[in-house]
Short mmCIF file of C-alpha atoms in Angstrom, two decimals:
data_model
loop_
_atom_site.label_atom_id
_atom_site.label_comp_id
_atom_site.label_asym_id
_atom_site.label_seq_id
_atom_site.Cartn_x
_atom_site.Cartn_y
_atom_site.Cartn_z
CA MET Q 20 126.26 63.15 78.13
CA LYS Q 21 126.06 63.36 81.91
CA ILE Q 22 124.95 66.82 83.05
CA LEU Q 23 125.18 68.01 86.64
CA TYR Q 24 122.79 70.95 87.05
CA MET Q 25 123.45 72.91 90.25
CA HIS Q 26 120.91 75.38 91.59
CA THR Q 27 120.84 77.29 94.88
CA THR Q 28 117.07 77.59 95.45
CA ALA Q 29 115.02 74.84 97.10
CA LEU Q 30 112.30 73.16 95.05
CA ASP Q 31 109.50 74.19 97.43
CA LYS Q 32 110.08 77.89 96.69
CA CYS Q 33 107.42 79.44 94.43
CA LYS Q 34 110.02 81.10 92.23
CA ALA Q 35 110.18 81.44 88.45
CA ASN Q 36 113.84 80.40 88.53
CA VAL Q 37 112.88 77.03 90.06
CA LEU Q 38 110.37 76.39 87.28
CA GLN Q 39 112.93 77.34 84.65
CA VAL Q 40 115.52 74.97 86.11
CA LEU Q 41 113.06 72.06 86.32
CA HIS Q 42 111.90 72.56 82.75
CA MET Q 43 115.50 72.64 81.51
CA CYS Q 44 116.45 69.47 83.40
CA HIS Q 45 113.39 67.75 81.94
CA ALA Q 46 114.23 68.98 78.44
CA PHE Q 47 117.86 67.83 78.63
CA SER Q 48 116.63 64.43 79.85
CA LYS Q 49 114.19 64.12 76.96
CA LEU Q 50 117.13 64.56 74.60
CA GLY Q 51 118.65 61.41 76.07
CA HIS Q 52 121.16 62.96 78.47
CA GLU Q 53 121.69 61.78 82.04
CA VAL Q 54 120.80 64.73 84.27
CA ILE Q 55 121.40 65.13 87.99
CA LEU Q 56 119.84 68.20 89.64
CA SER Q 57 121.52 69.42 92.82
CA VAL Q 58 119.45 71.72 95.07
CA PRO Q 59 119.32 72.66 98.76
CA GLN Q 60 116.73 70.99 100.95
CA GLY Q 61 113.52 72.94 101.43
CA HIS Q 62 111.14 73.12 104.38
CA SER Q 63 108.32 71.17 102.75
CA PRO Q 64 107.66 67.63 104.04
CA VAL Q 65 106.79 66.66 100.46
CA ALA Q 66 109.44 64.58 98.68
CA PRO Q 67 111.44 66.46 95.99
CA GLU Q 68 110.19 64.08 93.29
CA SER Q 69 106.58 64.80 94.20
CA LEU Q 70 107.26 68.54 94.10
CA VAL Q 71 108.72 68.20 90.60
CA ARG Q 72 105.76 66.16 89.35
CA SER Q 73 103.38 68.75 90.75
CA ARG Q 74 105.26 71.79 89.42
CA LEU Q 75 105.72 70.39 85.91
CA GLY Q 76 102.46 68.46 85.66
CA ILE Q 77 104.24 65.25 84.67
CA GLU Q 78 103.96 61.63 85.81
CA GLU Q 79 107.53 60.46 85.19
CA ILE Q 80 110.68 62.30 86.25
CA MET Q 81 113.51 61.53 83.88
CA PHE Q 82 116.29 63.14 85.93
CA LYS Q 83 117.77 62.46 89.37
CA ILE Q 84 117.61 64.88 92.29
CA LYS Q 85 120.32 65.30 94.92
CA THR Q 86 119.64 67.55 97.91
CA TYR Q 87 121.92 69.01 100.55
CA GLU Q 88 121.34 70.92 103.77
CA MET Q 89 120.87 74.64 103.26
CA ARG Q 90 122.75 76.86 105.68
CA SER Q 91 122.86 80.64 105.96
CA PHE Q 92 124.10 83.49 108.11
CA PHE Q 93 120.92 84.92 109.63
CA GLY Q 94 119.10 84.17 106.38
CA ARG Q 95 121.84 85.66 104.20
CA LEU Q 96 124.89 84.50 102.23
CA LYS Q 97 123.12 81.28 101.24
CA ALA Q 98 125.12 80.90 98.03
CA LEU Q 99 128.38 80.86 100.02
CA PHE Q 100 127.11 77.97 102.12
CA CYS Q 101 126.26 76.05 98.94
CA ILE Q 102 129.89 75.99 97.80
CA ARG Q 103 131.14 73.13 99.98
CA PRO Q 104 128.32 70.61 99.27
CA CYS Q 105 128.40 71.49 95.58
CA LEU Q 106 132.16 70.97 95.34
CA LYS Q 107 131.75 67.64 97.13
CA LEU Q 108 129.02 66.56 94.71
CA ALA Q 109 131.09 67.64 91.71
CA ILE Q 110 133.84 65.28 92.88
CA GLU Q 111 131.41 62.39 93.42
CA ILE Q 112 129.63 62.76 90.08
CA GLU Q 113 131.95 62.66 87.11
CA SER Q 114 129.83 64.74 84.74
CA ASP Q 115 130.65 65.91 81.24
CA PHE Q 116 129.78 69.42 82.31
CA ILE Q 117 128.21 71.33 85.19
CA PHE Q 118 125.37 73.70 84.38
CA LEU Q 119 125.26 76.79 86.63
CA ARG Q 120 123.16 79.92 87.06
CA ASN Q 121 124.81 81.19 90.23
CA ASP Q 122 127.87 83.42 89.87
CA ILE Q 123 129.36 82.49 93.27
CA LEU Q 124 129.33 78.79 92.41
CA LEU Q 125 130.77 79.65 89.02
CA LEU Q 126 133.83 81.31 90.56
CA PHE Q 127 134.69 78.23 92.63
CA LEU Q 128 133.75 75.38 90.30
CA ALA Q 129 135.35 76.92 87.24
CA ARG Q 130 138.58 77.51 89.18
CA ALA Q 131 138.44 73.87 90.28
CA GLY Q 132 138.77 72.84 86.64
CA TYR Q 133 135.31 71.44 85.88
CA ASN Q 134 133.75 71.94 82.47
CA ILE Q 135 131.14 74.65 82.93
CA VAL Q 136 128.08 75.93 81.10
CA PHE Q 137 127.05 79.19 82.78
CA GLU Q 138 123.71 80.91 82.26
CA SER Q 139 123.58 84.65 83.02
CA HIS Q 140 120.22 86.20 83.86
CA TYR Q 141 121.12 89.75 84.81
CA TYR Q 142 123.92 92.22 85.18
CA TYR Q 143 125.25 92.87 88.63
CA ILE Q 144 125.77 96.60 89.09
CA SER Q 145 122.04 97.33 88.67
CA ASN Q 146 121.74 96.79 92.42
CA LYS Q 147 122.88 100.20 93.69
CA ILE Q 148 122.86 99.24 97.36
CA LYS Q 149 125.39 96.45 96.76
CA LYS Q 150 127.13 98.09 93.82
CA VAL Q 151 130.68 97.59 95.08
CA PHE Q 152 130.14 93.91 95.88
CA TYR Q 153 128.44 93.14 92.58
CA SER Q 154 131.05 95.06 90.62
CA LEU Q 155 133.69 92.81 92.17
CA ILE Q 156 131.67 89.68 91.35
CA GLU Q 157 131.23 90.91 87.79
CA TYR Q 158 134.98 91.48 87.44
CA LEU Q 159 135.68 87.95 88.68
CA VAL Q 160 133.03 86.42 86.40
CA ILE Q 161 134.67 88.08 83.39
CA LYS Q 162 138.08 86.72 84.45
CA VAL Q 163 136.66 83.22 84.90
CA SER Q 164 134.94 83.42 81.50
CA LYS Q 165 138.39 83.38 79.90
CA LEU Q 166 139.21 79.95 81.37
CA GLU Q 167 139.29 77.16 78.82
CA ASN Q 168 137.00 74.93 80.89
CA LEU Q 169 134.20 77.52 80.84
CA LYS Q 170 132.82 76.16 77.60
CA THR Q 171 129.62 78.13 77.11
CA PHE Q 172 128.36 81.45 78.47
CA ILE Q 173 124.60 81.70 77.97
CA SER Q 174 122.84 85.06 77.87
CA ILE Q 175 119.04 85.11 78.12
CA SER Q 176 118.71 88.10 75.77
CA HIS Q 177 120.64 89.79 72.97
CA ASN Q 178 120.78 92.96 75.05
CA LEU Q 179 122.44 91.09 77.90
CA ARG Q 180 124.84 89.48 75.42
CA ARG Q 181 125.88 92.95 74.21
CA TYR Q 182 126.47 93.96 77.82
CA TRP Q 183 128.79 91.03 78.50
CA LEU Q 184 130.63 91.46 75.20
CA LYS Q 185 131.43 95.06 76.13
CA LYS Q 186 132.74 93.82 79.48
CA GLY Q 187 135.10 91.37 77.83
CA VAL Q 188 133.39 87.99 77.52
CA SER Q 189 134.60 86.25 74.36
CA PRO Q 190 132.09 86.25 71.46
CA ASP Q 191 133.23 82.68 70.73
CA LYS Q 192 131.81 81.49 74.05
CA ILE Q 193 128.62 83.47 74.45
CA MET Q 194 125.27 82.40 73.02
CA VAL Q 195 121.75 83.78 73.36
CA ALA Q 196 119.00 81.50 74.64
CA HIS Q 197 115.75 83.21 75.58
CA ASP Q 198 113.61 81.45 78.13
CA GLY Q 199 110.91 79.08 76.94
CA VAL Q 200 107.59 77.36 77.47
CA ASP Q 201 106.05 73.91 77.68
CA LEU Q 202 103.50 73.84 74.86
CA GLY Q 203 101.91 70.75 76.40
CA MET Q 204 100.20 72.95 78.97
CA PHE Q 205 98.36 74.72 76.16
CA ASP Q 206 97.09 71.77 74.12
CA ASN Q 207 93.52 73.08 74.29
CA ALA Q 208 94.38 76.66 73.41
CA SER Q 209 91.69 76.85 70.74
CA ASP Q 210 88.85 76.19 73.19
CA ARG Q 211 88.36 79.32 75.29
CA ASN Q 212 84.84 78.38 76.36
CA ALA Q 213 85.95 75.02 77.76
CA SER Q 214 88.49 76.79 79.98
CA ARG Q 215 85.87 79.24 81.19
CA LYS Q 216 83.42 76.46 81.95
CA SER Q 217 85.96 74.50 83.99
CA LEU Q 218 86.81 77.64 85.99
CA GLU Q 219 83.15 78.70 86.34
CA LEU Q 220 83.79 81.98 84.54
CA PRO Q 221 81.09 83.81 82.53
CA PRO Q 222 81.10 82.58 78.90
CA ASP Q 223 79.99 85.84 77.29
CA ARG Q 224 81.91 88.45 79.26
CA LYS Q 225 85.15 90.10 78.16
CA ILE Q 226 87.95 88.78 80.37
CA VAL Q 227 91.42 90.29 80.88
CA VAL Q 228 94.06 88.24 82.72
CA TYR Q 229 97.32 89.26 84.38
CA ALA Q 230 99.58 86.49 85.72
CA GLY Q 231 102.74 87.15 87.70
CA SER Q 232 104.21 89.04 90.61
CA LEU Q 233 102.16 91.57 92.57
CA SER Q 234 105.24 93.50 93.70
CA SER Q 235 105.25 97.28 93.49
CA ASP Q 236 107.45 97.34 90.37
CA ARG Q 237 104.80 95.50 88.33
CA ASN Q 238 102.29 98.38 88.07
CA ILE Q 239 99.41 96.34 89.50
CA MET Q 240 97.62 99.55 90.41
CA GLN Q 241 97.31 100.30 86.70
CA ILE Q 242 95.22 97.14 86.30
CA LEU Q 243 92.94 98.24 89.09
CA LYS Q 244 92.61 101.67 87.53
CA LEU Q 245 91.68 100.03 84.22
CA ALA Q 246 89.08 97.96 86.03
CA GLU Q 247 87.58 101.10 87.56
CA GLU Q 248 87.12 102.57 84.09
CA MET Q 249 85.91 99.35 82.40
CA LYS Q 250 83.18 98.00 84.67
CA GLU Q 251 81.88 95.67 81.97
CA VAL Q 252 85.22 93.81 81.75
CA LEU Q 253 86.24 91.10 84.23
CA PHE Q 254 89.89 91.36 85.37
CA LEU Q 255 91.63 88.29 86.79
CA ILE Q 256 94.91 88.79 88.66
CA ILE Q 257 96.78 85.51 89.05
CA GLY Q 258 99.78 84.89 91.28
CA GLY Q 259 101.69 86.47 94.10
CA ALA Q 260 99.79 87.08 97.27
CA SER Q 261 96.05 87.35 97.55
CA ILE Q 262 94.48 90.80 97.84
CA ARG Q 263 94.40 90.36 101.64
CA ASP Q 264 98.19 90.19 101.71
CA MET Q 265 98.91 93.22 99.55
CA LYS Q 266 100.75 95.79 101.66
CA ASN Q 267 99.13 99.04 100.60
CA ASP Q 268 96.58 101.39 102.05
CA LYS Q 269 94.08 100.71 99.25
CA SER Q 270 93.78 96.93 99.72
CA GLU Q 271 90.49 97.11 101.61
CA SER Q 272 88.70 99.11 98.91
CA LEU Q 273 90.28 97.08 96.11
CA SER Q 274 89.05 93.79 97.54
CA SER Q 275 85.47 94.99 97.07
CA GLN Q 276 85.97 95.91 93.40
CA LYS Q 277 83.37 93.64 91.81
CA ASN Q 278 85.03 93.19 88.41
CA VAL Q 279 88.44 92.19 89.82
CA ILE Q 280 89.31 88.70 91.06
CA PHE Q 281 92.58 87.97 92.89
CA THR Q 282 93.35 84.24 92.96
CA GLY Q 283 96.64 84.30 94.86
CA TYR Q 284 99.39 81.83 93.94
CA LEU Q 285 98.40 78.96 91.64
CA PRO Q 286 100.42 76.04 90.21
CA GLN Q 287 101.67 76.62 86.68
CA ILE Q 288 99.16 74.15 85.22
CA GLU Q 289 96.30 76.08 86.80
CA VAL Q 290 97.72 79.39 85.57
CA ALA Q 291 97.62 78.02 82.02
CA ARG Q 292 93.88 77.34 82.34
CA TYR Q 293 93.25 80.95 83.34
CA LEU Q 294 95.35 82.25 80.46
CA LEU Q 295 93.29 80.15 78.06
CA SER Q 296 90.07 81.65 79.45
CA ALA Q 297 91.11 85.20 78.53
CA ASP Q 298 90.29 87.54 75.68
CA VAL Q 299 93.36 89.66 76.47
CA LEU Q 300 96.53 89.01 78.49
CA LEU Q 301 98.21 91.91 80.29
CA MET Q 302 102.00 91.99 80.57
CA LEU Q 303 103.12 94.83 82.84
CA TRP Q 304 106.34 96.10 84.37
CA SER Q 305 107.67 99.48 85.40
CA LYS Q 306 110.95 101.34 85.03
CA TYR Q 307 111.82 100.22 88.57
CA VAL Q 308 112.30 96.56 87.61
CA PRO Q 309 116.10 96.16 88.01
CA THR Q 310 116.50 93.72 85.10
CA LEU Q 311 114.19 95.66 82.78
CA LYS Q 312 116.56 95.87 79.80
CA TYR Q 313 117.99 92.37 80.04
CA CYS Q 314 115.30 89.95 81.23
CA SER Q 315 113.60 87.13 79.34
CA PRO Q 316 110.37 86.65 81.32
CA LEU Q 317 108.69 83.24 81.37
CA LYS Q 318 105.39 85.09 81.30
CA LEU Q 319 105.97 86.29 77.74
CA PHE Q 320 106.31 82.79 76.32
CA GLU Q 321 103.36 81.42 78.29
CA TYR Q 322 101.21 84.28 77.01
CA MET Q 323 102.34 83.56 73.46
CA ALA Q 324 101.55 79.85 73.84
CA ALA Q 325 98.05 80.65 75.07
CA GLY Q 326 97.21 82.15 71.69
CA ARG Q 327 95.47 85.22 73.10
CA ILE Q 328 95.94 88.92 72.36
CA ILE Q 329 98.78 90.40 74.40
CA VAL Q 330 98.78 93.97 75.67
CA GLY Q 331 102.02 94.89 77.37
CA HIS Q 332 104.86 97.26 77.97
CA ARG Q 333 107.43 97.87 75.28
CA LEU Q 334 110.82 96.76 76.62
CA PRO Q 335 114.10 96.06 74.78
CA SER Q 336 114.13 92.36 75.69
CA ILE Q 337 110.44 91.95 74.77
CA ASN Q 338 111.06 93.53 71.37
CA GLU Q 339 113.70 90.87 70.70
CA VAL Q 340 110.87 88.33 70.53
CA ILE Q 341 107.64 90.11 69.56
CA HIS Q 342 106.80 93.39 67.86
CA ASP Q 343 104.08 95.99 68.35
CA GLY Q 344 101.24 95.72 65.86
CA GLU Q 345 102.44 92.38 64.52
CA HIS Q 346 102.36 90.06 67.52
CA ALA Q 347 100.96 92.24 70.32
CA PHE Q 348 99.94 95.74 71.37
CA LEU Q 349 103.02 97.18 73.12
CA VAL Q 350 103.10 100.58 74.81
CA ASP Q 351 105.41 102.84 76.80
CA PRO Q 352 105.58 101.69 80.48
CA ASP Q 353 105.14 105.31 81.63
CA SER Q 354 101.89 105.95 79.76
CA PHE Q 355 98.65 104.76 81.35
CA GLU Q 356 96.69 106.44 78.55
CA ASP Q 357 98.49 104.38 75.90
CA LEU Q 358 97.88 101.23 77.92
CA ARG Q 359 94.16 101.97 78.18
CA GLU Q 360 93.86 102.70 74.46
CA ALA Q 361 95.74 99.52 73.58
CA LEU Q 362 93.47 97.45 75.82
CA ILE Q 363 90.34 98.98 74.28
CA LYS Q 364 91.69 98.18 70.81
CA ALA Q 365 92.55 94.61 71.84
CA LEU Q 366 89.10 94.01 73.34
CA ASP Q 367 87.53 95.13 70.06
CA GLU Q 368 89.39 92.41 68.15
CA GLY Q 369 87.45 89.30 67.20
CA TYR Q 370 88.25 85.87 68.60
CA PRO Q 371 90.42 84.27 67.43
CA CYS Q 372 92.31 87.03 65.63
CA GLN Q 373 95.30 86.93 63.28
CA MET Q 374 97.60 88.62 65.79
CA ALA Q 375 96.98 85.92 68.41
CA LEU Q 376 97.35 83.11 65.88
CA LYS Q 377 100.61 84.60 64.61
CA VAL Q 378 102.17 84.83 68.06
CA LYS Q 379 101.11 81.26 68.85
CA GLU Q 380 102.93 80.06 65.73
CA LEU Q 381 106.03 82.10 66.65
CA VAL Q 382 106.31 80.57 70.13
CA LYS Q 383 107.11 77.16 68.63
CA GLN Q 384 110.65 78.50 68.27
CA TYR Q 385 110.85 79.05 72.04
CA THR Q 386 110.05 75.71 73.67
CA TRP Q 387 112.23 74.25 76.42
CA ASP Q 388 113.06 71.34 74.12
CA VAL Q 389 114.32 73.67 71.38
CA ARG Q 390 116.28 75.67 73.94
CA ALA Q 391 117.96 72.59 75.41
CA GLU Q 392 118.83 71.28 71.95
CA ASN Q 393 120.39 74.62 70.95
CA ILE Q 394 122.51 74.71 74.10
CA ILE Q 395 123.81 71.18 73.53
CA LYS Q 396 124.62 71.99 69.89
CA TYR Q 397 126.55 75.09 70.93
CA TYR Q 398 128.43 73.19 73.64
CA THR Q 399 129.50 70.39 71.31
#
């Protein structure tokens, strides 16, 4: 089949959604489908193909990339300015179906009669500031979902599926497809010492790694508090800004904390090496994350693929994939004491332990290839 995948974020943006889109295009291509990815032009002088090779860690790109000029209204309403070039491209490329993640594009392309596969990643009225606008968009999405040419409505979690079913999306159209992982990045998961040696990390010290956003709704301060109490443990914080860029009044004192290392943003391949160097992987959120109940974080599946002990917050969408005591140590997001006790327990586990081995086996069900294959099966 010929698949036209339309996304509204440029490839040079360091966003999880860009990675997810690239992995899915690659996975569809590996299944033998002709894939064309449509994205706005970025600001990087690097060619789109080079960006893809770098982000995915691959030599050969099996899908085509079409870019168009990104416009906006003082940096806003970017999705609206994507409509015209995307409609033009849809006419030029006679695809079997168009794959979309953006609700604004969905409203126009579905009404234009194209076969659509739509992937929903959140629910709209969670944004209180724009509640009226998003409620309207949600209403229109539900109306469009009833069109015959909207073939598949993908939800990234069972909880999100239940939400859309209550709103009126047909159960015959909606499928659940959690996000996934590229297991190829974790081929050497059994060799922790090799990863530490390549990163010049101490071979005999307990190491705890957090990878992800450093935004205020990720409870990063809890990691720093843990580090204060566990001086013998080395904490690595991967991603987001460096400590110099953190906008809080404690950044100066935190930067001198000797058992905490902030790396700043790293390519996904490099992140994998740090995950493999760890004894324990921390997976933190807070109740202020707007998509808390409905998300399917890429971080979860990368942690699982690393084959290390996971200590994280117990969330509905996380519990759809892993369970406390069986695959990980999961605690209430509001309890620092529970988090500390879980981390102490995890650090006392031997390496490798049954829990880590079990979660590494489970993640084989959540690769990008499996996800792409399931979507195609549902569509056909």
